[in-house]
CSV table of C-alpha atoms in Angstrom, one decimal:
chain,number,residue,atom,x,y,z
W,1,UNK,CA,10.1,21.1,-2.3
W,2,UNK,CA,7.2,19.0,-3.6
W,3,UNK,CA,7.0,18.8,-7.0
W,4,UNK,CA,4.6,16.7,-9.4
W,5,UNK,CA,5.5,14.5,-12.7
W,6,UNK,CA,2.1,14.0,-14.3
W,7,UNK,CA,1.9,12.0,-17.7
W,8,UNK,CA,-1.5,12.6,-19.8
W,9,UNK,CA,-1.5,12.2,-23.4
W,10,UNK,CA,-1.8,15.6,-25.0
W,11,UNK,CA,-4.1,14.6,-27.5
W,12,UNK,CA,-6.7,11.8,-27.6
W,13,UNK,CA,-10.0,10.4,-30.1
W,14,UNK,CA,-13.4,10.9,-28.5
W,15,UNK,CA,-13.9,7.7,-26.5
W,16,UNK,CA,-10.6,6.3,-26.4
W,17,UNK,CA,-9.6,5.0,-23.0
W,18,UNK,CA,-6.1,7.0,-22.0
W,19,UNK,CA,-3.7,6.2,-19.2
W,20,UNK,CA,-2.7,8.5,-16.5
W,21,UNK,CA,0.5,8.5,-14.2
W,22,UNK,CA,1.1,10.5,-11.6
W,23,UNK,CA,4.4,10.6,-9.2
W,24,UNK,CA,4.4,13.0,-6.2
W,25,UNK,CA,7.7,13.1,-4.4
W,26,UNK,CA,7.3,12.4,-0.9
W,27,UNK,CA,9.5,10.5,1.8
W,28,UNK,CA,6.1,8.8,3.0
W,29,UNK,CA,7.8,8.6,6.6
W,30,UNK,CA,5.8,5.3,7.8
W,31,UNK,CA,6.0,6.0,11.8
W,32,UNK,CA,7.6,2.5,12.3
W,33,UNK,CA,11.1,3.3,11.9
W,34,UNK,CA,13.7,4.1,15.1
W,35,UNK,CA,16.3,6.4,15.3
W,36,UNK,CA,19.4,5.1,16.8
W,37,UNK,CA,18.6,6.7,20.1
W,38,UNK,CA,15.3,4.6,20.0
W,39,UNK,CA,13.1,7.4,19.5
W,40,UNK,CA,9.9,6.6,16.8
W,41,UNK,CA,10.5,8.8,13.7
W,42,UNK,CA,6.7,10.5,13.4
W,43,UNK,CA,4.3,9.4,10.5
W,44,UNK,CA,4.6,11.7,7.6
W,45,UNK,CA,2.6,10.5,4.6
W,46,UNK,CA,0.3,11.2,1.8
W,47,UNK,CA,-3.1,9.7,2.5
W,48,UNK,CA,-5.2,11.0,-0.2
W,49,UNK,CA,-4.9,11.5,-3.9
W,50,UNK,CA,-7.8,12.5,-6.2
W,51,UNK,CA,-8.5,13.2,-10.2
W,52,UNK,CA,-10.9,15.7,-11.3
W,53,UNK,CA,-11.6,15.9,-14.9
W,54,UNK,CA,-13.3,19.1,-16.0
W,55,UNK,CA,-14.3,19.3,-12.4
W,56,UNK,CA,-16.1,15.6,-11.9
W,57,UNK,CA,-13.7,13.3,-10.0
W,58,UNK,CA,-12.8,10.4,-11.7
W,59,UNK,CA,-10.3,8.7,-9.4
W,60,UNK,CA,-9.5,8.8,-6.0
W,61,UNK,CA,-7.0,6.6,-3.6
W,62,UNK,CA,-6.4,6.2,0.1
W,63,UNK,CA,-2.8,5.6,0.7
W,64,UNK,CA,-1.3,3.9,3.7
W,65,UNK,CA,2.4,3.7,4.8
W,66,UNK,CA,2.6,0.6,3.0
W,67,UNK,CA,2.6,2.9,-0.2
W,68,UNK,CA,6.6,3.6,-1.5
W,69,UNK,CA,8.1,6.8,-1.1
W,70,UNK,CA,7.2,9.1,-4.1
W,71,UNK,CA,3.9,7.7,-4.5
W,72,UNK,CA,3.7,6.5,-8.3
W,73,UNK,CA,-0.2,6.0,-9.3
W,74,UNK,CA,-1.6,5.0,-12.9
W,75,UNK,CA,-5.1,4.4,-13.8
W,76,UNK,CA,-7.5,5.1,-16.7
W,77,UNK,CA,-10.6,7.3,-18.2
W,78,UNK,CA,-12.2,7.7,-21.2
W,79,UNK,CA,-11.1,11.0,-23.1
W,80,UNK,CA,-14.8,12.6,-23.5
W,81,UNK,CA,-13.9,16.1,-24.0
W,82,UNK,CA,-11.2,18.6,-24.1
W,83,UNK,CA,-10.5,19.8,-21.2
W,84,UNK,CA,-8.3,19.9,-17.8
W,85,UNK,CA,-7.4,17.0,-15.2
W,86,UNK,CA,-6.5,18.4,-11.8
W,87,UNK,CA,-4.8,16.5,-9.5
W,88,UNK,CA,-4.7,16.9,-5.9
W,89,UNK,CA,-2.4,15.2,-2.8
W,90,UNK,CA,-3.4,15.7,0.8
W,91,UNK,CA,-1.1,14.2,3.5
W,92,UNK,CA,0.2,14.4,6.9
W,93,UNK,CA,1.4,17.5,8.4
W,94,UNK,CA,-0.7,19.8,6.6
W,95,UNK,CA,0.6,18.6,3.0
W,96,UNK,CA,-1.3,19.7,0.1
W,97,UNK,CA,-0.2,19.8,-3.5
W,98,UNK,CA,-2.0,20.3,-6.7
W,99,UNK,CA,-1.2,20.0,-10.1
W,100,UNK,CA,-2.7,20.1,-13.8
W,101,UNK,CA,-2.7,18.9,-17.2
W,102,UNK,CA,-4.9,19.6,-20.3
W,103,UNK,CA,-6.1,17.3,-23.4
W,104,UNK,CA,-7.3,18.0,-26.3
W,105,UNK,CA,-10.3,15.2,-27.5
W,106,UNK,CA,-11.2,15.3,-31.3
M,1,UNK,CA,32.5,-27.3,54.4
M,2,UNK,CA,30.5,-24.3,54.6
M,3,UNK,CA,32.9,-22.6,52.4
M,4,UNK,CA,32.4,-25.5,49.8
M,5,UNK,CA,28.6,-25.7,49.6
M,6,UNK,CA,28.7,-21.7,49.2
M,7,UNK,CA,31.2,-22.5,46.1
M,8,UNK,CA,28.8,-25.2,44.8
M,9,UNK,CA,25.8,-22.9,45.1
M,10,UNK,CA,27.6,-20.1,43.0
M,11,UNK,CA,28.7,-22.2,40.4
M,12,UNK,CA,25.1,-23.2,40.2
M,13,UNK,CA,23.7,-19.9,40.3
M,14,UNK,CA,26.4,-19.0,37.6
M,15,UNK,CA,24.9,-21.5,35.7
M,16,UNK,CA,21.5,-20.6,36.0
M,17,UNK,CA,22.1,-16.9,35.1
M,18,UNK,CA,24.2,-17.9,32.5
M,19,UNK,CA,21.3,-20.2,31.0
M,20,UNK,CA,19.0,-17.1,31.9
M,21,UNK,CA,20.9,-14.6,30.1
M,22,UNK,CA,21.0,-16.9,26.9
M,23,UNK,CA,17.4,-17.3,26.9
M,24,UNK,CA,16.5,-13.4,27.3
M,25,UNK,CA,19.2,-13.0,24.5
M,26,UNK,CA,17.3,-15.3,22.4
M,27,UNK,CA,14.1,-13.9,22.9
M,28,UNK,CA,14.2,-10.5,21.2
M,29,UNK,CA,15.8,-12.0,18.4
M,30,UNK,CA,12.2,-13.3,17.6
M,31,UNK,CA,10.5,-10.7,18.8
M,32,UNK,CA,12.3,-7.8,17.1
M,33,UNK,CA,9.0,-6.4,15.3
M,34,UNK,CA,6.1,-5.3,17.7
M,35,UNK,CA,3.6,-3.8,15.5
M,36,UNK,CA,2.7,-6.3,12.8
M,37,UNK,CA,-0.1,-7.0,11.0
M,38,UNK,CA,-1.3,-10.4,11.2
M,39,UNK,CA,-3.4,-13.0,9.0
M,40,UNK,CA,-6.2,-11.8,11.7
M,41,UNK,CA,-5.9,-8.5,11.5
M,42,UNK,CA,-5.9,-8.5,7.6
M,43,UNK,CA,-9.3,-10.6,7.9
M,44,UNK,CA,-10.5,-7.7,9.8
M,45,UNK,CA,-9.4,-4.8,7.8
M,46,UNK,CA,-11.0,-6.7,5.2
M,47,UNK,CA,-14.2,-7.1,7.1
M,48,UNK,CA,-14.3,-3.6,7.4
M,49,UNK,CA,-14.4,-3.0,3.7
M,50,UNK,CA,-16.6,-6.0,2.5
M,51,UNK,CA,-18.9,-6.3,5.7
M,52,UNK,CA,-20.9,-9.5,5.7
M,53,UNK,CA,-20.6,-10.1,1.8
M,54,UNK,CA,-18.8,-13.1,0.4
M,55,UNK,CA,-15.5,-12.4,-1.5
M,56,UNK,CA,-14.9,-14.8,-4.4
M,57,UNK,CA,-11.8,-15.6,-6.0
M,58,UNK,CA,-11.7,-14.6,-9.8
M,59,UNK,CA,-12.1,-11.5,-12.1
M,60,UNK,CA,-9.3,-9.9,-10.3
M,61,UNK,CA,-5.8,-9.9,-11.5
M,62,UNK,CA,-2.9,-9.1,-9.2
M,63,UNK,CA,0.3,-8.8,-10.8
M,64,UNK,CA,3.5,-8.4,-8.4
M,65,UNK,CA,6.8,-9.6,-9.0
M,66,UNK,CA,7.1,-13.4,-7.0
M,67,UNK,CA,10.7,-12.4,-5.8
M,68,UNK,CA,11.7,-9.3,-4.9
M,69,UNK,CA,14.8,-7.9,-3.5
M,70,UNK,CA,13.9,-4.7,-2.3
M,71,UNK,CA,10.9,-4.5,-0.4
M,72,UNK,CA,10.9,-1.1,0.2
M,73,UNK,CA,9.8,-0.5,-3.5
M,74,UNK,CA,7.6,-2.9,-5.4
M,75,UNK,CA,5.8,-2.5,-8.5
M,76,UNK,CA,2.2,-3.8,-8.5
M,77,UNK,CA,-0.8,-3.7,-10.5
M,78,UNK,CA,-4.1,-4.8,-10.2
M,79,UNK,CA,-6.8,-5.2,-13.3
M,80,UNK,CA,-10.3,-6.4,-13.1
M,81,UNK,CA,-12.2,-7.9,-15.7
M,82,UNK,CA,-15.3,-5.8,-16.3
M,83,UNK,CA,-16.9,-3.8,-19.2
M,84,UNK,CA,-16.7,-0.7,-17.5
M,85,UNK,CA,-20.2,0.9,-18.7
M,86,UNK,CA,-22.6,2.8,-16.8
M,87,UNK,CA,-24.5,-0.5,-15.8
M,88,UNK,CA,-21.8,-3.0,-15.0
M,89,UNK,CA,-18.3,-1.4,-13.4
M,90,UNK,CA,-15.8,-1.7,-10.7
M,91,UNK,CA,-16.4,0.8,-7.7
M,92,UNK,CA,-13.0,0.4,-5.9
M,93,UNK,CA,-10.1,-2.1,-5.4
M,94,UNK,CA,-8.8,-2.8,-2.3
M,95,UNK,CA,-5.3,-4.1,-1.5
M,96,UNK,CA,-4.3,-5.7,1.6
M,97,UNK,CA,-0.9,-7.7,3.2
M,98,UNK,CA,-0.2,-9.9,5.9
M,99,UNK,CA,2.7,-8.9,7.6
M,100,UNK,CA,3.5,-4.9,7.1
M,101,UNK,CA,2.8,-3.1,10.5
M,102,UNK,CA,-0.5,-2.3,9.0
M,103,UNK,CA,-3.1,-4.6,7.2
M,104,UNK,CA,-4.1,-1.9,4.4
M,105,UNK,CA,-1.9,-1.2,1.3
M,106,UNK,CA,-4.4,1.1,-0.4
M,107,UNK,CA,-8.1,1.7,-1.6
M,108,UNK,CA,-8.8,3.1,-5.1
M,109,UNK,CA,-11.8,4.4,-6.1
M,110,UNK,CA,-12.9,4.2,-9.8
M,111,UNK,CA,-16.0,4.8,-11.4
M,112,UNK,CA,-17.7,3.6,-14.8
M,113,UNK,CA,-15.6,6.8,-16.4
M,114,UNK,CA,-12.6,4.9,-16.2
M,115,UNK,CA,-12.9,2.8,-19.0
M,116,UNK,CA,-10.3,0.4,-18.0
M,117,UNK,CA,-10.2,-1.1,-14.3
M,118,UNK,CA,-6.6,-1.0,-13.9
M,119,UNK,CA,-4.5,0.7,-11.3
M,120,UNK,CA,-0.5,0.6,-10.7
M,121,UNK,CA,1.3,1.5,-7.9
M,122,UNK,CA,4.5,0.9,-5.8
M,123,UNK,CA,4.4,-0.7,-2.6
M,124,UNK,CA,6.4,-1.3,0.5
M,125,UNK,CA,6.8,-5.0,1.9
M,126,UNK,CA,8.0,-5.6,5.3
M,127,UNK,CA,8.4,-9.4,4.9
M,128,UNK,CA,7.8,-12.1,2.8
M,129,UNK,CA,3.8,-12.5,2.7
M,130,UNK,CA,0.3,-12.8,1.0
M,131,UNK,CA,-0.8,-10.0,-0.9
M,132,UNK,CA,-4.6,-9.7,-1.4
M,133,UNK,CA,-6.7,-7.4,-4.1
M,134,UNK,CA,-10.3,-7.1,-3.5
M,135,UNK,CA,-12.7,-5.8,-6.1
M,136,UNK,CA,-16.0,-4.3,-5.3
M,137,UNK,CA,-18.3,-4.1,-8.2
M,138,UNK,CA,-21.6,-2.3,-9.0
M,139,UNK,CA,-23.5,-5.1,-8.7
M,140,UNK,CA,-22.3,-5.4,-4.6
M,141,UNK,CA,-20.3,-8.4,-5.5
M,142,UNK,CA,-16.7,-8.5,-4.2
M,143,UNK,CA,-14.2,-10.5,-6.2
M,144,UNK,CA,-10.4,-11.0,-5.2
M,145,UNK,CA,-7.0,-12.5,-6.1
M,146,UNK,CA,-3.9,-13.3,-4.0
M,147,UNK,CA,-0.2,-13.4,-4.7
M,148,UNK,CA,2.6,-14.5,-2.5
M,149,UNK,CA,6.0,-12.3,-2.9
M,150,UNK,CA,9.3,-13.5,-1.3
M,151,UNK,CA,11.1,-10.6,-0.1
M,152,UNK,CA,14.6,-10.6,0.6
M,153,UNK,CA,15.5,-7.0,1.7
M,154,UNK,CA,12.5,-6.2,4.0
M,155,UNK,CA,11.2,-2.6,4.0
M,156,UNK,CA,12.3,-0.3,6.5
M,157,UNK,CA,10.1,-1.1,9.6
M,158,UNK,CA,12.8,-2.3,11.9
M,159,UNK,CA,15.8,-0.3,10.2
M,160,UNK,CA,17.5,2.3,12.2
M,161,UNK,CA,18.9,5.5,10.8
Protein backbone atom coordinates (compact mmCIF):
# COMPACT_ATOMS: atom_id res chain seq x y z
CA UNK A 1 0.00 0.00 0.00
CA UNK A 2 1.74 3.18 -1.10
CA UNK A 3 1.83 5.95 1.41
CA UNK A 4 3.35 9.38 1.44
CA UNK A 5 4.90 11.40 4.20
CA UNK A 6 4.78 15.14 3.70
CA UNK A 7 6.31 17.79 5.91
CA UNK A 8 5.15 21.34 5.18
CA UNK A 9 5.02 24.11 7.81
CA UNK A 10 1.42 24.76 8.87
CA UNK A 11 2.02 28.49 9.15
CA UNK A 12 4.48 30.85 7.56
CA UNK A 13 5.07 34.57 7.18
CA UNK A 14 4.55 35.99 3.72
CA UNK A 15 7.82 35.94 1.84
CA UNK A 16 9.46 33.34 4.04
CA UNK A 17 11.43 30.56 2.35
CA UNK A 18 10.07 27.26 3.62
CA UNK A 19 11.41 23.74 3.31
CA UNK A 20 9.18 20.96 2.01
CA UNK A 21 10.11 17.34 2.73
CA UNK A 22 8.45 14.44 0.95
CA UNK A 23 8.78 10.68 1.16
CA UNK A 24 6.86 8.13 -0.87
CA UNK A 25 7.01 4.45 0.02
CA UNK A 26 8.17 2.56 -3.08
CA UNK A 27 10.54 -0.33 -3.74
CA UNK A 28 12.41 1.50 -6.57
CA UNK A 29 13.46 -1.84 -8.13
CA UNK A 30 16.42 -0.98 -10.35
CA UNK A 31 15.98 -3.62 -13.06
CA UNK A 32 19.62 -4.65 -12.56
CA UNK A 33 19.06 -7.33 -9.95
CA UNK A 34 18.71 -11.05 -10.62
CA UNK A 35 16.92 -13.88 -8.89
CA UNK A 36 18.90 -16.95 -7.85
CA UNK A 37 17.64 -18.57 -11.08
CA UNK A 38 19.35 -15.84 -13.09
CA UNK A 39 16.20 -14.00 -14.18
CA UNK A 40 16.29 -10.23 -14.24
CA UNK A 41 13.85 -8.62 -11.82
CA UNK A 42 12.01 -6.07 -14.01
CA UNK A 43 12.43 -2.39 -13.33
CA UNK A 44 9.77 -0.78 -11.13
CA UNK A 45 10.60 2.79 -10.19
CA UNK A 46 9.00 6.18 -9.74
CA UNK A 47 10.07 8.21 -12.73
CA UNK A 48 8.57 11.60 -11.99
CA UNK A 49 7.69 13.74 -8.99
CA UNK A 50 6.07 17.15 -9.05
CA UNK A 51 4.72 19.72 -6.63
CA UNK A 52 2.11 22.38 -7.34
CA UNK A 53 1.40 25.36 -5.10
CA UNK A 54 -2.14 26.61 -5.63
CA UNK A 55 -2.15 25.05 -9.07
CA UNK A 56 1.22 26.35 -10.26
CA UNK A 57 4.08 23.90 -10.62
CA UNK A 58 6.96 24.97 -8.36
CA UNK A 59 9.13 21.85 -8.40
CA UNK A 60 9.58 18.78 -10.59
CA UNK A 61 12.09 15.92 -10.57
CA UNK A 62 12.97 13.09 -12.96
CA UNK A 63 14.03 10.05 -10.96
CA UNK A 64 16.29 7.21 -12.08
CA UNK A 65 17.09 3.78 -10.61
CA UNK A 66 19.96 5.46 -8.74
CA UNK A 67 17.43 7.05 -6.35
CA UNK A 68 17.18 4.97 -3.18
CA UNK A 69 14.05 3.03 -2.24
CA UNK A 70 11.26 5.13 -0.69
CA UNK A 71 12.29 8.31 -2.53
CA UNK A 72 12.93 11.14 -0.12
CA UNK A 73 13.06 14.57 -1.73
CA UNK A 74 13.32 17.95 -0.09
CA UNK A 75 13.21 21.38 -1.70
CA UNK A 76 12.36 24.99 -0.89
CA UNK A 77 9.72 27.48 -1.89
CA UNK A 78 8.67 30.99 -0.93
CA UNK A 79 5.40 31.15 1.01
CA UNK A 80 3.39 33.60 -1.09
CA UNK A 81 -0.21 32.96 -0.05
CA UNK A 82 -2.36 30.58 1.97
CA UNK A 83 -3.36 27.54 0.05
CA UNK A 84 -2.61 24.02 -0.92
CA UNK A 85 0.42 22.04 -2.03
CA UNK A 86 -0.34 19.11 -4.30
CA UNK A 87 2.25 16.40 -4.78
CA UNK A 88 2.24 13.77 -7.49
CA UNK A 89 4.40 10.69 -8.04
CA UNK A 90 4.27 8.82 -11.35
CA UNK A 91 6.09 5.58 -12.07
CA UNK A 92 6.37 2.26 -13.88
CA UNK A 93 3.47 -0.19 -14.08
CA UNK A 94 0.92 2.61 -13.88
CA UNK A 95 2.05 3.85 -10.48
CA UNK A 96 0.38 7.15 -9.69
CA UNK A 97 -0.08 8.65 -6.26
CA UNK A 98 -1.04 12.06 -5.00
CA UNK A 99 -0.89 13.84 -1.67
CA UNK A 100 -1.62 17.33 -0.48
CA UNK A 101 -0.85 19.69 2.36
CA UNK A 102 -2.20 23.10 3.26
CA UNK A 103 -0.45 26.16 4.57
CA UNK A 104 -1.70 29.40 6.07
CA UNK A 105 0.38 32.46 5.22
CA UNK A 106 0.07 35.62 7.27
CA UNK B 1 56.69 -46.18 -27.28
CA UNK B 2 53.43 -45.09 -28.72
CA UNK B 3 51.90 -45.64 -25.30
CA UNK B 4 54.37 -43.27 -23.65
CA UNK B 5 53.83 -40.63 -26.28
CA UNK B 6 50.11 -40.77 -25.73
CA UNK B 7 50.65 -40.49 -22.00
CA UNK B 8 52.90 -37.48 -22.41
CA UNK B 9 50.41 -35.71 -24.60
CA UNK B 10 47.60 -36.45 -22.16
CA UNK B 11 49.58 -34.92 -19.35
CA UNK B 12 50.38 -31.88 -21.44
CA UNK B 13 46.76 -31.59 -22.48
CA UNK B 14 45.73 -31.87 -18.86
CA UNK B 15 48.06 -29.05 -17.89
CA UNK B 16 46.83 -26.94 -20.78
CA UNK B 17 43.24 -27.59 -19.81
CA UNK B 18 43.99 -26.78 -16.20
CA UNK B 19 45.61 -23.52 -17.23
CA UNK B 20 42.69 -22.66 -19.49
CA UNK B 21 40.22 -23.48 -16.74
CA UNK B 22 42.10 -21.25 -14.35
CA UNK B 23 42.04 -18.46 -16.92
CA UNK B 24 38.31 -18.93 -17.55
CA UNK B 25 37.74 -19.02 -13.82
CA UNK B 26 39.51 -15.71 -13.45
CA UNK B 27 37.55 -13.93 -16.19
CA UNK B 28 34.08 -13.80 -14.57
CA UNK B 29 35.61 -12.30 -11.44
CA UNK B 30 36.75 -9.35 -13.52
CA UNK B 31 33.61 -8.96 -15.64
CA UNK B 32 30.92 -9.70 -13.07
CA UNK B 33 29.14 -6.41 -13.83
CA UNK B 34 27.99 -6.38 -17.39
CA UNK B 35 26.13 -3.07 -17.48
CA UNK B 36 28.20 -0.27 -16.01
CA UNK B 37 28.19 3.43 -16.71
CA UNK B 38 31.68 4.61 -17.54
CA UNK B 39 33.20 8.08 -17.44
CA UNK B 40 32.45 8.14 -21.20
CA UNK B 41 28.75 7.36 -20.83
CA UNK B 42 28.57 9.91 -18.02
CA UNK B 43 30.14 12.50 -20.32
CA UNK B 44 27.58 11.59 -22.99
CA UNK B 45 24.71 11.93 -20.49
CA UNK B 46 26.04 15.32 -19.44
CA UNK B 47 26.25 16.37 -23.10
CA UNK B 48 22.55 15.58 -23.62
CA UNK B 49 21.76 18.06 -20.83
CA UNK B 50 24.22 20.86 -21.46
CA UNK B 51 24.58 20.54 -25.25
CA UNK B 52 27.64 22.37 -26.47
CA UNK B 53 27.77 24.81 -23.54
CA UNK B 54 30.81 24.74 -21.31
CA UNK B 55 30.39 23.66 -17.72
CA UNK B 56 32.37 25.74 -15.27
CA UNK B 57 33.34 24.55 -11.81
CA UNK B 58 31.92 26.62 -8.96
CA UNK B 59 28.70 28.05 -7.50
CA UNK B 60 27.41 24.52 -6.83
CA UNK B 61 27.89 22.76 -3.51
CA UNK B 62 27.53 18.98 -3.43
CA UNK B 63 27.20 17.52 0.06
CA UNK B 64 27.63 13.76 0.16
CA UNK B 65 29.55 11.68 2.70
CA UNK B 66 33.10 10.93 1.47
CA UNK B 67 32.93 7.44 2.96
CA UNK B 68 29.69 5.45 3.07
CA UNK B 69 29.17 1.98 4.47
CA UNK B 70 25.98 1.18 2.61
CA UNK B 71 25.59 2.29 -1.00
CA UNK B 72 21.87 1.53 -0.96
CA UNK B 73 20.93 4.82 0.64
CA UNK B 74 23.35 7.70 0.60
CA UNK B 75 22.09 11.14 1.66
CA UNK B 76 22.94 13.88 -0.81
CA UNK B 77 22.32 17.63 -0.83
CA UNK B 78 22.97 19.96 -3.73
CA UNK B 79 22.84 23.70 -3.25
CA UNK B 80 23.61 26.50 -5.67
CA UNK B 81 24.72 30.02 -4.84
CA UNK B 82 22.03 32.13 -6.50
CA UNK B 83 19.89 35.09 -5.39
CA UNK B 84 16.80 33.28 -6.78
CA UNK B 85 15.16 36.45 -8.10
CA UNK B 86 12.92 36.49 -11.19
CA UNK B 87 15.91 37.88 -13.12
CA UNK B 88 18.54 35.48 -11.84
CA UNK B 89 17.67 31.98 -10.68
CA UNK B 90 18.57 28.32 -10.99
CA UNK B 91 16.50 26.51 -13.61
CA UNK B 92 17.57 22.96 -12.90
CA UNK B 93 20.02 20.72 -11.09
CA UNK B 94 21.27 17.50 -12.68
CA UNK B 95 23.24 14.82 -10.87
CA UNK B 96 25.39 12.19 -12.59
CA UNK B 97 27.60 9.29 -11.54
CA UNK B 98 30.45 7.35 -13.09
CA UNK B 99 29.96 3.72 -12.21
CA UNK B 100 26.30 2.88 -11.57
CA UNK B 101 24.58 0.89 -14.35
CA UNK B 102 23.17 4.23 -15.59
CA UNK B 103 24.94 7.57 -15.57
CA UNK B 104 21.89 9.60 -14.39
CA UNK B 105 20.89 9.99 -10.77
CA UNK B 106 18.23 12.67 -11.02
CA UNK B 107 17.08 15.88 -12.68
CA UNK B 108 15.50 18.54 -10.48
CA UNK B 109 13.65 21.52 -11.94
CA UNK B 110 13.29 24.65 -9.84
CA UNK B 111 12.22 28.18 -10.55
CA UNK B 112 12.47 31.68 -9.15
CA UNK B 113 9.74 30.79 -6.63
CA UNK B 114 12.02 28.30 -4.87
CA UNK B 115 13.63 31.04 -2.76
CA UNK B 116 16.63 28.84 -2.14
CA UNK B 117 18.33 26.64 -4.74
CA UNK B 118 18.80 23.53 -2.68
CA UNK B 119 17.56 19.95 -2.97
CA UNK B 120 18.16 16.82 -0.93
CA UNK B 121 17.52 13.18 -1.67
CA UNK B 122 18.96 9.73 -1.04
CA UNK B 123 20.83 7.92 -3.78
CA UNK B 124 22.22 4.48 -4.59
CA UNK B 125 25.88 3.99 -5.40
CA UNK B 126 27.07 0.70 -6.92
CA UNK B 127 30.76 1.43 -6.40
CA UNK B 128 33.26 3.95 -5.14
CA UNK B 129 33.07 6.70 -7.69
CA UNK B 130 32.82 10.33 -8.66
CA UNK B 131 29.50 12.22 -8.48
CA UNK B 132 28.90 15.38 -10.49
CA UNK B 133 26.15 17.93 -9.87
CA UNK B 134 25.46 20.45 -12.63
CA UNK B 135 23.23 23.51 -12.30
CA UNK B 136 21.61 25.33 -15.21
CA UNK B 137 21.16 29.01 -14.45
CA UNK B 138 18.57 31.34 -15.95
CA UNK B 139 21.28 33.09 -18.01
CA UNK B 140 22.07 29.78 -19.73
CA UNK B 141 25.37 29.11 -17.99
CA UNK B 142 26.23 25.77 -16.41
CA UNK B 143 28.11 25.30 -13.14
CA UNK B 144 29.26 22.12 -11.50
CA UNK B 145 30.68 20.47 -8.41
CA UNK B 146 32.17 17.02 -8.04
CA UNK B 147 32.63 14.71 -5.08
CA UNK B 148 34.45 11.42 -4.66
CA UNK B 149 32.67 8.80 -2.60
CA UNK B 150 34.15 5.58 -1.24
CA UNK B 151 31.51 2.88 -0.86
CA UNK B 152 32.28 -0.18 1.26
CA UNK B 153 29.01 -2.07 0.61
CA UNK B 154 27.76 -1.49 -2.91
CA UNK B 155 24.11 -1.02 -3.85
CA UNK B 156 22.26 -4.07 -5.01
CA UNK B 157 23.07 -4.19 -8.74
CA UNK B 158 24.58 -7.67 -8.60
CA UNK B 159 22.89 -8.92 -5.47
CA UNK B 160 21.08 -12.24 -5.90
CA UNK B 161 17.80 -12.62 -4.06
